[in-house]
mmCIF file of C-alpha atoms in Angstrom:
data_model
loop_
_atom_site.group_PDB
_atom_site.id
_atom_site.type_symbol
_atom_site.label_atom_id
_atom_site.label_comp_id
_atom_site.label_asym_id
_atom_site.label_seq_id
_atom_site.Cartn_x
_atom_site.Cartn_y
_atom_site.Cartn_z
ATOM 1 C CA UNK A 13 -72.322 76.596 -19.257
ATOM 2 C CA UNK A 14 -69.514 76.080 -21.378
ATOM 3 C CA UNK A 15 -67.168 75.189 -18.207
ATOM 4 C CA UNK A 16 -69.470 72.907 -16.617
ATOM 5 C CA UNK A 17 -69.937 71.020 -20.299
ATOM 6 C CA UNK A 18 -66.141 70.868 -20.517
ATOM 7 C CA UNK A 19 -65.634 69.841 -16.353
ATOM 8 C CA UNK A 20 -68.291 66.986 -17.135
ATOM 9 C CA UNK A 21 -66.615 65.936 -19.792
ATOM 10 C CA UNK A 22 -63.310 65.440 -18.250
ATOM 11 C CA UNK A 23 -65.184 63.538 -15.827
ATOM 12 C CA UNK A 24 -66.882 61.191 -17.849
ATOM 13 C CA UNK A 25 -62.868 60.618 -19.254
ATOM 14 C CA UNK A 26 -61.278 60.131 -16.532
ATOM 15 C CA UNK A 27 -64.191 57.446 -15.212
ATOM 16 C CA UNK A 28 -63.767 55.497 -18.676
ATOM 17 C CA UNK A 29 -60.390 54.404 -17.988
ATOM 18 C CA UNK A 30 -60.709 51.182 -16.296
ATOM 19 C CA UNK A 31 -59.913 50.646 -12.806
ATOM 20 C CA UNK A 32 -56.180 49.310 -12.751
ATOM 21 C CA UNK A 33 -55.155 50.099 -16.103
ATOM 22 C CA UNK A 34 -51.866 51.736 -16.191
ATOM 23 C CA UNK A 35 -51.968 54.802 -18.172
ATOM 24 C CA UNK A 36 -50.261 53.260 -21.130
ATOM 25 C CA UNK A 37 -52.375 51.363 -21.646
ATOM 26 C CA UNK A 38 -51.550 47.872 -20.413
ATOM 27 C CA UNK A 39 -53.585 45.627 -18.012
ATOM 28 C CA UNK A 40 -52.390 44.134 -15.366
ATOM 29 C CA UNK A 41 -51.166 40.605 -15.084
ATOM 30 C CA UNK A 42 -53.737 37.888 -14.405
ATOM 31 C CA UNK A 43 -54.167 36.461 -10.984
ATOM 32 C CA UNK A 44 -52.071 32.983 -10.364
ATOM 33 C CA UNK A 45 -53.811 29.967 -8.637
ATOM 34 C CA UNK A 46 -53.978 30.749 -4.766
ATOM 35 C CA UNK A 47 -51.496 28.369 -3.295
ATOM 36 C CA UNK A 48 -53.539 28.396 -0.185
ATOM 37 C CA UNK A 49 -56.321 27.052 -2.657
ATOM 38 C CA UNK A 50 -54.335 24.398 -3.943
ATOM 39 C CA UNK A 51 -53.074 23.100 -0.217
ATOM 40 C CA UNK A 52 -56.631 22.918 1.008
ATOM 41 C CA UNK A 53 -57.713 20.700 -2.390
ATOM 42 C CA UNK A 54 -54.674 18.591 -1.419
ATOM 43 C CA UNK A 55 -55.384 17.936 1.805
ATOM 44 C CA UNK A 56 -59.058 17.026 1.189
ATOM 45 C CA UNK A 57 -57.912 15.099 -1.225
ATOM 46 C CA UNK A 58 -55.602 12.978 0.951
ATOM 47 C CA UNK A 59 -58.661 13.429 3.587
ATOM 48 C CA UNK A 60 -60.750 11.618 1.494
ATOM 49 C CA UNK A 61 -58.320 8.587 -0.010
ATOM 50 C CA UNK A 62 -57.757 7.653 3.722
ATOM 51 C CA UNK A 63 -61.433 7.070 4.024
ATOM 52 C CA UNK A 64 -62.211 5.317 0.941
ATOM 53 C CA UNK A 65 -58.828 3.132 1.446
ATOM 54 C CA UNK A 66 -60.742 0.400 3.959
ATOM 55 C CA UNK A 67 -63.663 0.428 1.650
ATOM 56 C CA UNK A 68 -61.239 -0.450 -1.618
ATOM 57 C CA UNK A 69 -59.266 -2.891 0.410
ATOM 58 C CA UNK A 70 -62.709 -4.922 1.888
ATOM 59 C CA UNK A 71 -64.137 -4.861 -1.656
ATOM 60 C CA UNK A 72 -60.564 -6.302 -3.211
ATOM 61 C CA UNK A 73 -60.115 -8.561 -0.537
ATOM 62 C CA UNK A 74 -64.141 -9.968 -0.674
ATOM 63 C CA UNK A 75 -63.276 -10.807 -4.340
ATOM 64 C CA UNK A 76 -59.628 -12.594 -3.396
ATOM 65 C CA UNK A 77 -59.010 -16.442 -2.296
ATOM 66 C CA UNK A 78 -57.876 -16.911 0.882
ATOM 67 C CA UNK A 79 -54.800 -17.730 -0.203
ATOM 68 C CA UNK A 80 -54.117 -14.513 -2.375
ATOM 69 C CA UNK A 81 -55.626 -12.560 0.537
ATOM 70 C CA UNK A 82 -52.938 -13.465 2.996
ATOM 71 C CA UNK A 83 -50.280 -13.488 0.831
ATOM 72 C CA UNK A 84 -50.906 -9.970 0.354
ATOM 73 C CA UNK A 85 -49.231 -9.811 -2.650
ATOM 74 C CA UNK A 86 -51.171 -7.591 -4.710
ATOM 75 C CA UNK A 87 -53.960 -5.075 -4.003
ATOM 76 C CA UNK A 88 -56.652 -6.265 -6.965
ATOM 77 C CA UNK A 89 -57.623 -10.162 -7.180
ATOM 78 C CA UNK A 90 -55.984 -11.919 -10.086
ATOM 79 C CA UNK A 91 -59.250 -14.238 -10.226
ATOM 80 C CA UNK A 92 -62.053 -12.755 -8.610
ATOM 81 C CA UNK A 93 -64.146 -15.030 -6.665
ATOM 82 C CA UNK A 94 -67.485 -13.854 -6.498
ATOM 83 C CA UNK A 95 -68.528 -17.140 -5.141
ATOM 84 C CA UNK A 96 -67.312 -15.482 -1.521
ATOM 85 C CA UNK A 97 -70.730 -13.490 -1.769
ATOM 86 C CA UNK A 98 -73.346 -16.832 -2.316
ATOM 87 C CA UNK A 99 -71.320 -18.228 0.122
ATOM 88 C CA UNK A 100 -71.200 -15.246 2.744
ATOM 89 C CA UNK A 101 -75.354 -15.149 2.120
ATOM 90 C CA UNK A 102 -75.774 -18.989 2.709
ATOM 91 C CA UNK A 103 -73.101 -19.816 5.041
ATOM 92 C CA UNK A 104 -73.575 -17.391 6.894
ATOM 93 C CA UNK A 105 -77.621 -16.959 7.039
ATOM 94 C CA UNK A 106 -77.232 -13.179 6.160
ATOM 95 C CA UNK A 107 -80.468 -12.779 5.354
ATOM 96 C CA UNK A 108 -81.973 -13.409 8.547
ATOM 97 C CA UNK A 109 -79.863 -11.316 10.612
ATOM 98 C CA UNK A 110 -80.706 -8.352 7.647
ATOM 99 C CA UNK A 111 -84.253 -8.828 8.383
ATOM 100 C CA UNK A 112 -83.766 -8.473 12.000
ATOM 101 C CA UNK A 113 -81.277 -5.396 11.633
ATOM 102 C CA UNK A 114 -83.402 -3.649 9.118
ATOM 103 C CA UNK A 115 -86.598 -4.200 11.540
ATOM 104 C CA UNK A 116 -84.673 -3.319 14.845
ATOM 105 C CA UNK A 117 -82.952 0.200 12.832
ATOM 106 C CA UNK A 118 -86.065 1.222 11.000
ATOM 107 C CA UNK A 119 -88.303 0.429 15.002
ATOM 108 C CA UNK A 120 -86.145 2.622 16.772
ATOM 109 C CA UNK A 121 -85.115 5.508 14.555
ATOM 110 C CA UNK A 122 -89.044 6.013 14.022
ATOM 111 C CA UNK A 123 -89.386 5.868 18.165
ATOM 112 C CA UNK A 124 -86.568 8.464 18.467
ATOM 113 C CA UNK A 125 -87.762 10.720 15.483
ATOM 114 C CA UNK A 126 -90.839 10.639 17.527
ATOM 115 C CA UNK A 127 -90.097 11.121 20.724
ATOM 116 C CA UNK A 128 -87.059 13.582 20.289
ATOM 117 C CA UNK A 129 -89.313 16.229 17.740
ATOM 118 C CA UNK A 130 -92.046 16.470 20.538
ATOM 119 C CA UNK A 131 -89.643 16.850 23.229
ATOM 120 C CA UNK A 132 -87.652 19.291 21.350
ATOM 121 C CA UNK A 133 -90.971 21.008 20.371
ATOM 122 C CA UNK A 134 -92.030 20.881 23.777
ATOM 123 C CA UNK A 135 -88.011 22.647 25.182
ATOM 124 C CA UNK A 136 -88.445 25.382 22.321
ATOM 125 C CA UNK A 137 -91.757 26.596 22.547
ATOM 126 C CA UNK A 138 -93.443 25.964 25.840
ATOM 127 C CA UNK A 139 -92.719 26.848 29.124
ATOM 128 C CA UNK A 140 -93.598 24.945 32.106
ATOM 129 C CA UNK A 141 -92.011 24.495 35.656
ATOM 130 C CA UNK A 142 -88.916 22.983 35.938
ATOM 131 C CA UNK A 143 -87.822 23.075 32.041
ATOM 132 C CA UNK A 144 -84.040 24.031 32.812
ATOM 133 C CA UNK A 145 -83.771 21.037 35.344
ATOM 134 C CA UNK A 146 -85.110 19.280 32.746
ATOM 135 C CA UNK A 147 -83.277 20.215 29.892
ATOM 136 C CA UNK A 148 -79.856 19.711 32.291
ATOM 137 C CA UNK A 149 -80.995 15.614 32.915
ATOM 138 C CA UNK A 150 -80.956 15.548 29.173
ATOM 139 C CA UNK A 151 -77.041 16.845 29.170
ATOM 140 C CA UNK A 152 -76.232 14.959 32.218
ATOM 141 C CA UNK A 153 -77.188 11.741 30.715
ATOM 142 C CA UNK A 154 -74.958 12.376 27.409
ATOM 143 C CA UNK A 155 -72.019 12.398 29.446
ATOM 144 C CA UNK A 156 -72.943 9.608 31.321
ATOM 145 C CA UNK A 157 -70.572 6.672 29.021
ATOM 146 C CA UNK A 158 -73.157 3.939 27.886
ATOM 147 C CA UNK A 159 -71.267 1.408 29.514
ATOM 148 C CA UNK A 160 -71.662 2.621 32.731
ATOM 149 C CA UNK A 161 -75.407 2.577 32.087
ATOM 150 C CA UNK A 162 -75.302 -1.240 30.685
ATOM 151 C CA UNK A 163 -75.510 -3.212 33.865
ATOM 152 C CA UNK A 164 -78.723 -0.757 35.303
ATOM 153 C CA UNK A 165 -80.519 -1.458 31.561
ATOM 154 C CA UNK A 166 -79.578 -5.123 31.849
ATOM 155 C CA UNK A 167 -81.319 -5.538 35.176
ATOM 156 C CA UNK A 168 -84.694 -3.393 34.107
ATOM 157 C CA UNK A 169 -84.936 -5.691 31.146
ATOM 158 C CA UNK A 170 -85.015 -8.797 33.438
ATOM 159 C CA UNK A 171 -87.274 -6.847 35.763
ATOM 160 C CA UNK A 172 -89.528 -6.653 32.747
ATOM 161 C CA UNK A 173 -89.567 -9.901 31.043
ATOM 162 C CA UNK A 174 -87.917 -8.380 28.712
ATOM 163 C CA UNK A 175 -84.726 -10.340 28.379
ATOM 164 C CA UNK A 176 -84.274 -12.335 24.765
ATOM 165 C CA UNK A 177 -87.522 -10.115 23.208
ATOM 166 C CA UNK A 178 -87.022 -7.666 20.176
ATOM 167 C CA UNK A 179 -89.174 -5.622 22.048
ATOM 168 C CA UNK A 180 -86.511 -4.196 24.995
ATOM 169 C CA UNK A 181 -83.738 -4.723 22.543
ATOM 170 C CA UNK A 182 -85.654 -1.859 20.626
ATOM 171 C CA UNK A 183 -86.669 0.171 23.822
ATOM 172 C CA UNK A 184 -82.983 0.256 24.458
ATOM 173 C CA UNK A 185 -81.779 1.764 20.834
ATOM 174 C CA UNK A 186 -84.372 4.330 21.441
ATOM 175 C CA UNK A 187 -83.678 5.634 24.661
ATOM 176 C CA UNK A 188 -80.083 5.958 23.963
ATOM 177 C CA UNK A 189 -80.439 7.868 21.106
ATOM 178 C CA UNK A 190 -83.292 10.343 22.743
ATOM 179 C CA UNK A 191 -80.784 12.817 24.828
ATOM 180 C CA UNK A 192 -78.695 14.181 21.795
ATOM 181 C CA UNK A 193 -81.457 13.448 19.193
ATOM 182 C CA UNK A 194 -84.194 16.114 21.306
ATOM 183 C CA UNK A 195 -81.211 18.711 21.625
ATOM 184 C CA UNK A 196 -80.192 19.108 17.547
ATOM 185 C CA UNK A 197 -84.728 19.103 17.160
ATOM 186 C CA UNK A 198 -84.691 21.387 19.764
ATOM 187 C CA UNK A 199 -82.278 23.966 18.037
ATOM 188 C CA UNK A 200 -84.019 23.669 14.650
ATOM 189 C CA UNK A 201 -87.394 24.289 16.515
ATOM 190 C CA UNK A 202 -85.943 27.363 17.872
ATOM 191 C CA UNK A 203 -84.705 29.108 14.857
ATOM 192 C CA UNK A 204 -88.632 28.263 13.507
ATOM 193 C CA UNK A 205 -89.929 31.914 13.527
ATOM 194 C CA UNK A 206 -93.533 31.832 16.180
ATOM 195 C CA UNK A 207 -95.031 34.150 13.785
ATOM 196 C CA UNK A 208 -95.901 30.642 11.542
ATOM 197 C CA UNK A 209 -97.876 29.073 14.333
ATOM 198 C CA UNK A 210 -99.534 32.201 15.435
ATOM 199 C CA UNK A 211 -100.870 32.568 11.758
ATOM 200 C CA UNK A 212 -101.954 28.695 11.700
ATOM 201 C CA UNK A 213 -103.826 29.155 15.116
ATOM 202 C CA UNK A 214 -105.582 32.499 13.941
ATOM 203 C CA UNK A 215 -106.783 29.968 11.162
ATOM 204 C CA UNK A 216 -108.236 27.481 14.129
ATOM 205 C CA UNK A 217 -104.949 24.972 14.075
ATOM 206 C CA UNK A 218 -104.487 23.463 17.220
ATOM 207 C CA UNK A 219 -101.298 22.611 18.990
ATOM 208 C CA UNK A 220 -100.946 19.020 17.699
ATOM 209 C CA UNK A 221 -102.029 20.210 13.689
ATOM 210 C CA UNK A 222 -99.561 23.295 14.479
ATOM 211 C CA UNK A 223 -96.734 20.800 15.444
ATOM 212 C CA UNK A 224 -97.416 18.130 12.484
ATOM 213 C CA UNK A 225 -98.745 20.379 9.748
ATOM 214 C CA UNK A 226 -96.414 23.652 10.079
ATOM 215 C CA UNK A 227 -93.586 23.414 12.162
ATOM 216 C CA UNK A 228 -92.106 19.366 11.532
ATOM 217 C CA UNK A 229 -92.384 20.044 7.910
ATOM 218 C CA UNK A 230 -89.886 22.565 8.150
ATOM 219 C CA UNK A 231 -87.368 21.004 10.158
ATOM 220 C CA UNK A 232 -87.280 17.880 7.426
ATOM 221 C CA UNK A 233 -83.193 18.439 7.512
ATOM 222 C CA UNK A 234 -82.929 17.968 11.192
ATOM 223 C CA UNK A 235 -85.213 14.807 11.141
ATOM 224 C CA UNK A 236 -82.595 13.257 8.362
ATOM 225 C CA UNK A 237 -79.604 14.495 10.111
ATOM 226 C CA UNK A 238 -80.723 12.531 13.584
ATOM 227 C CA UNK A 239 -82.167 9.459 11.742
ATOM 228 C CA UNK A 240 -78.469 9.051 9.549
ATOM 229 C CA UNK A 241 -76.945 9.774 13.201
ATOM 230 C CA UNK A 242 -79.072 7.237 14.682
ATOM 231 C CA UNK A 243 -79.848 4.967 12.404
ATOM 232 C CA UNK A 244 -75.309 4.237 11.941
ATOM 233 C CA UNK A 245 -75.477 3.826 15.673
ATOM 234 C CA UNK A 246 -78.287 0.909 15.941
ATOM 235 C CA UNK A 247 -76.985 -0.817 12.994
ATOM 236 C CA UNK A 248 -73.618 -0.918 14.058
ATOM 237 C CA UNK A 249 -74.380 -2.233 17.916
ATOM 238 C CA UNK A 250 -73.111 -5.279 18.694
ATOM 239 C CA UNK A 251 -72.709 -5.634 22.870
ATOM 240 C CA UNK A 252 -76.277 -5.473 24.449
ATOM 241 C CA UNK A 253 -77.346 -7.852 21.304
ATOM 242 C CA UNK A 254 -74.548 -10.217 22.408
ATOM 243 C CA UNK A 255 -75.752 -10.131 26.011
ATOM 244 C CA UNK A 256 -79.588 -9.729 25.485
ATOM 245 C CA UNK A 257 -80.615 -12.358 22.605
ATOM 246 C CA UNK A 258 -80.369 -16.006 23.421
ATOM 247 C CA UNK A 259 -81.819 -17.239 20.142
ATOM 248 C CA UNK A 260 -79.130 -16.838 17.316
ATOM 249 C CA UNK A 261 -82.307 -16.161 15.218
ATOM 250 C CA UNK A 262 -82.904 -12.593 16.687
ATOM 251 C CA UNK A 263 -79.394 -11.485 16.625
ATOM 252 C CA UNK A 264 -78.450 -8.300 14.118
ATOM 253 C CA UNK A 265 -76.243 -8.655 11.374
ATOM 254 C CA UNK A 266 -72.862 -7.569 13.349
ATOM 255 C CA UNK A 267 -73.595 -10.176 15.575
ATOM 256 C CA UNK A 268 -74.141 -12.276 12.533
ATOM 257 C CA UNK A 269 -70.249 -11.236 11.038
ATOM 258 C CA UNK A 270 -68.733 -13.267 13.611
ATOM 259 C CA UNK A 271 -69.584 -16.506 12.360
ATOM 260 C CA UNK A 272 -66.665 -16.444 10.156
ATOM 261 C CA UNK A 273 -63.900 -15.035 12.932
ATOM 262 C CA UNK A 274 -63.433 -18.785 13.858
ATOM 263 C CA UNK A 275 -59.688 -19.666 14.900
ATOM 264 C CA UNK A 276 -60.208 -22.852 13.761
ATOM 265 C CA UNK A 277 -61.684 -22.197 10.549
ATOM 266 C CA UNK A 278 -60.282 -18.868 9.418
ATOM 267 C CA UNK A 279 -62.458 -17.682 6.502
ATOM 268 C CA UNK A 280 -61.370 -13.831 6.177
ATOM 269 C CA UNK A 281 -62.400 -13.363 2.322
ATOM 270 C CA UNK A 282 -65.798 -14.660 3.346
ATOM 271 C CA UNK A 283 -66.062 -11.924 6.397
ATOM 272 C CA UNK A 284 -65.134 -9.435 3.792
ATOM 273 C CA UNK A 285 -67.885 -10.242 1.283
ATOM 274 C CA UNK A 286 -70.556 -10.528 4.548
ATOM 275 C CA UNK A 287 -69.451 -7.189 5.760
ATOM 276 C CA UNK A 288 -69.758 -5.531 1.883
ATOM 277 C CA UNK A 289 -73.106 -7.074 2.068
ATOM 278 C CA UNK A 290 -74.256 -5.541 5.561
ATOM 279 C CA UNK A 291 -73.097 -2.079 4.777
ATOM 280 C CA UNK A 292 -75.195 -1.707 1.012
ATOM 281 C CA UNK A 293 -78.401 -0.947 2.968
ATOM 282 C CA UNK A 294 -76.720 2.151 5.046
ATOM 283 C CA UNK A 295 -75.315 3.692 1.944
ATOM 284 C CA UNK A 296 -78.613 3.265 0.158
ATOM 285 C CA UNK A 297 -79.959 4.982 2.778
ATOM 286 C CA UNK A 298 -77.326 7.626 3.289
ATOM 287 C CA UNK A 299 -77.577 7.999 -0.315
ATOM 288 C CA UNK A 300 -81.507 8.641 -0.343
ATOM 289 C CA UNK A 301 -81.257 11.235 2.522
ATOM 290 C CA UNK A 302 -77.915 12.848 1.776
ATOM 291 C CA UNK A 303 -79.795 16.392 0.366
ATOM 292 C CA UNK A 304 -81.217 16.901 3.264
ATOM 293 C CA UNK A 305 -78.116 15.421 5.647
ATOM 294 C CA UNK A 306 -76.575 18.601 3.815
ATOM 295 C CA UNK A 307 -78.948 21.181 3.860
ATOM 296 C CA UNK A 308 -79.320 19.830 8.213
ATOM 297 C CA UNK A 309 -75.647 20.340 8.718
ATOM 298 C CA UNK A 310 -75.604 24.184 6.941
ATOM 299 C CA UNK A 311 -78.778 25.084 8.956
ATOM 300 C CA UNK A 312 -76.601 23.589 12.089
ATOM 301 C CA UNK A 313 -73.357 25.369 11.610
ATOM 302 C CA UNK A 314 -75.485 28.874 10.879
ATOM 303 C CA UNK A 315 -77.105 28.349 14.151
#
């Protein structure tokens, strides 16, 4: 007994010493900062200065004379002229053209948040004939350039009536933004485990309640991730509106920009101001749907 007392006992001493101590006592030297660490910091930091650059130079120059802005003598405004804004909203009718961009966005990202979740429903769950010719169209038409598809759109839209109408401007937005928008729903649907809709139709759920009540809940970050996506791409479009809309009244508010882009009548502060102005409602937006932008883009990358 009296050596197994006296073996546990050197064993409970030689465990009490802590790991890396040197035996006289002294503890190592603490860990430096990673210099590794401090490049990557660095280079996000210049990252993100070269994006916010543009942003601080359109606000500064918005607030600037014309004068001052061409001089380009210094970066702030000596005098700043909000005046540029009253007269970028008046001049320029930007409230109009708002309307009709924040009615033409908000039409077609519902239409392809829609159509793209039961699609993508329908690619990860069912099977039915013909779903990996189908499923290949969808790829094939991403790599198709949108230009190349402009004149064939153009002509349907005559075809159709269809020509200087909100209406096929709208159709348009949404079936350009279907293809990629049904593939990133399609992958979320997939990683959705079936056990969930087996429970819900053991408790009478049919496929439609399954889809609405169960499975689109869950895939909330997917649905913000394709509505940011598509939602920055109709905003920002600017070459079937040129070529569709007659009526200057229907025209979105990039069309709208280039009222002040006159040679004759140069007006570059102004532009500035009406191009702060038309970006405020997509970073209100990207600001209200950023949590779940986030959360879609770690679910993404894990896939």
């Amino acid at each position: 007994m009296s050596s197994r007392t006296t073996g546990r006992a050197d064993e409970m001493s030689v465990t009490s010493v802590p790991a890396g101590t040197a035996e006289g006592g002294t503890r190592p030297p603490r860990r430096g900062v990673r210099l590794d660490k401090v490049g990557l910091y660095g280079l996000l930091s210049v990252a993100a200065l070269t994006a916010l650059f543009p942003l601080l130079w359109m606000l500064s120059g918005s607030l600037q004379s014309l004068t001052e802005l061409l001089s380009n003598e210094r970066f702030l405004p000596a005098d700043p002229q909000w005046h540029n804004y009253v007269t970028a909203w008046v001049q320029g009718e930007l409230g109009i053209y708002l309307r009709n961009s924040v009615l033409y966005t908000g039409s077609a990202v519902i239409g392809i948040l829609l159509v793209s979740s039961l699609a993508g429903y329908a690619l990860a769950r069912l099977d039915f004939a013909g779903k990996g010719v189908f499923t290949f169209v969808i790829l094939a038409v991403m790599i198709i350039p949108a230009p190349a598809m402009f004149l064939a759109q153009y002509k349907l839209l005559i075809s159709l009536n269809l020509t200087n109408n909100p209406v096929g401007y709208v159709l348009i937005l949404i079936t350009s933004g279907i293809p990629m928008s049904t593939l990133i729903m399609r992958s979320f649907f997939v990683s959705q485990p079936r056990a969930l809709e087996e429970a819900a139709a053991l408790d009478g759920a049919g496929p439609l309640r399954i889809f609405w009540n169960v499975i689109l809940p869950l895939a909330r970050p997917g649905l913000a991730a394709v509505a940011v996506i598509q939602g920055l791409g109709a905003w920002n479009e600017y070459l079937m509106a040129l070529v569709l809309f007659e009526d200057n009244s229907l025209m979105p508010v990039q069309r709208g920009l280039t009222a002040f882009t006159s040679a004759e009548t140069p007006q570059q502060q102004i532009l500035l101001a009406a191009t702060t102005i038309s970006i405020v409602p997509v970073v209100i937006f990207y600001l209200m749907a950023q949590r779940h932008i986030v959360k879609g883009i770690g679910a993404g990358a894990i896939k």
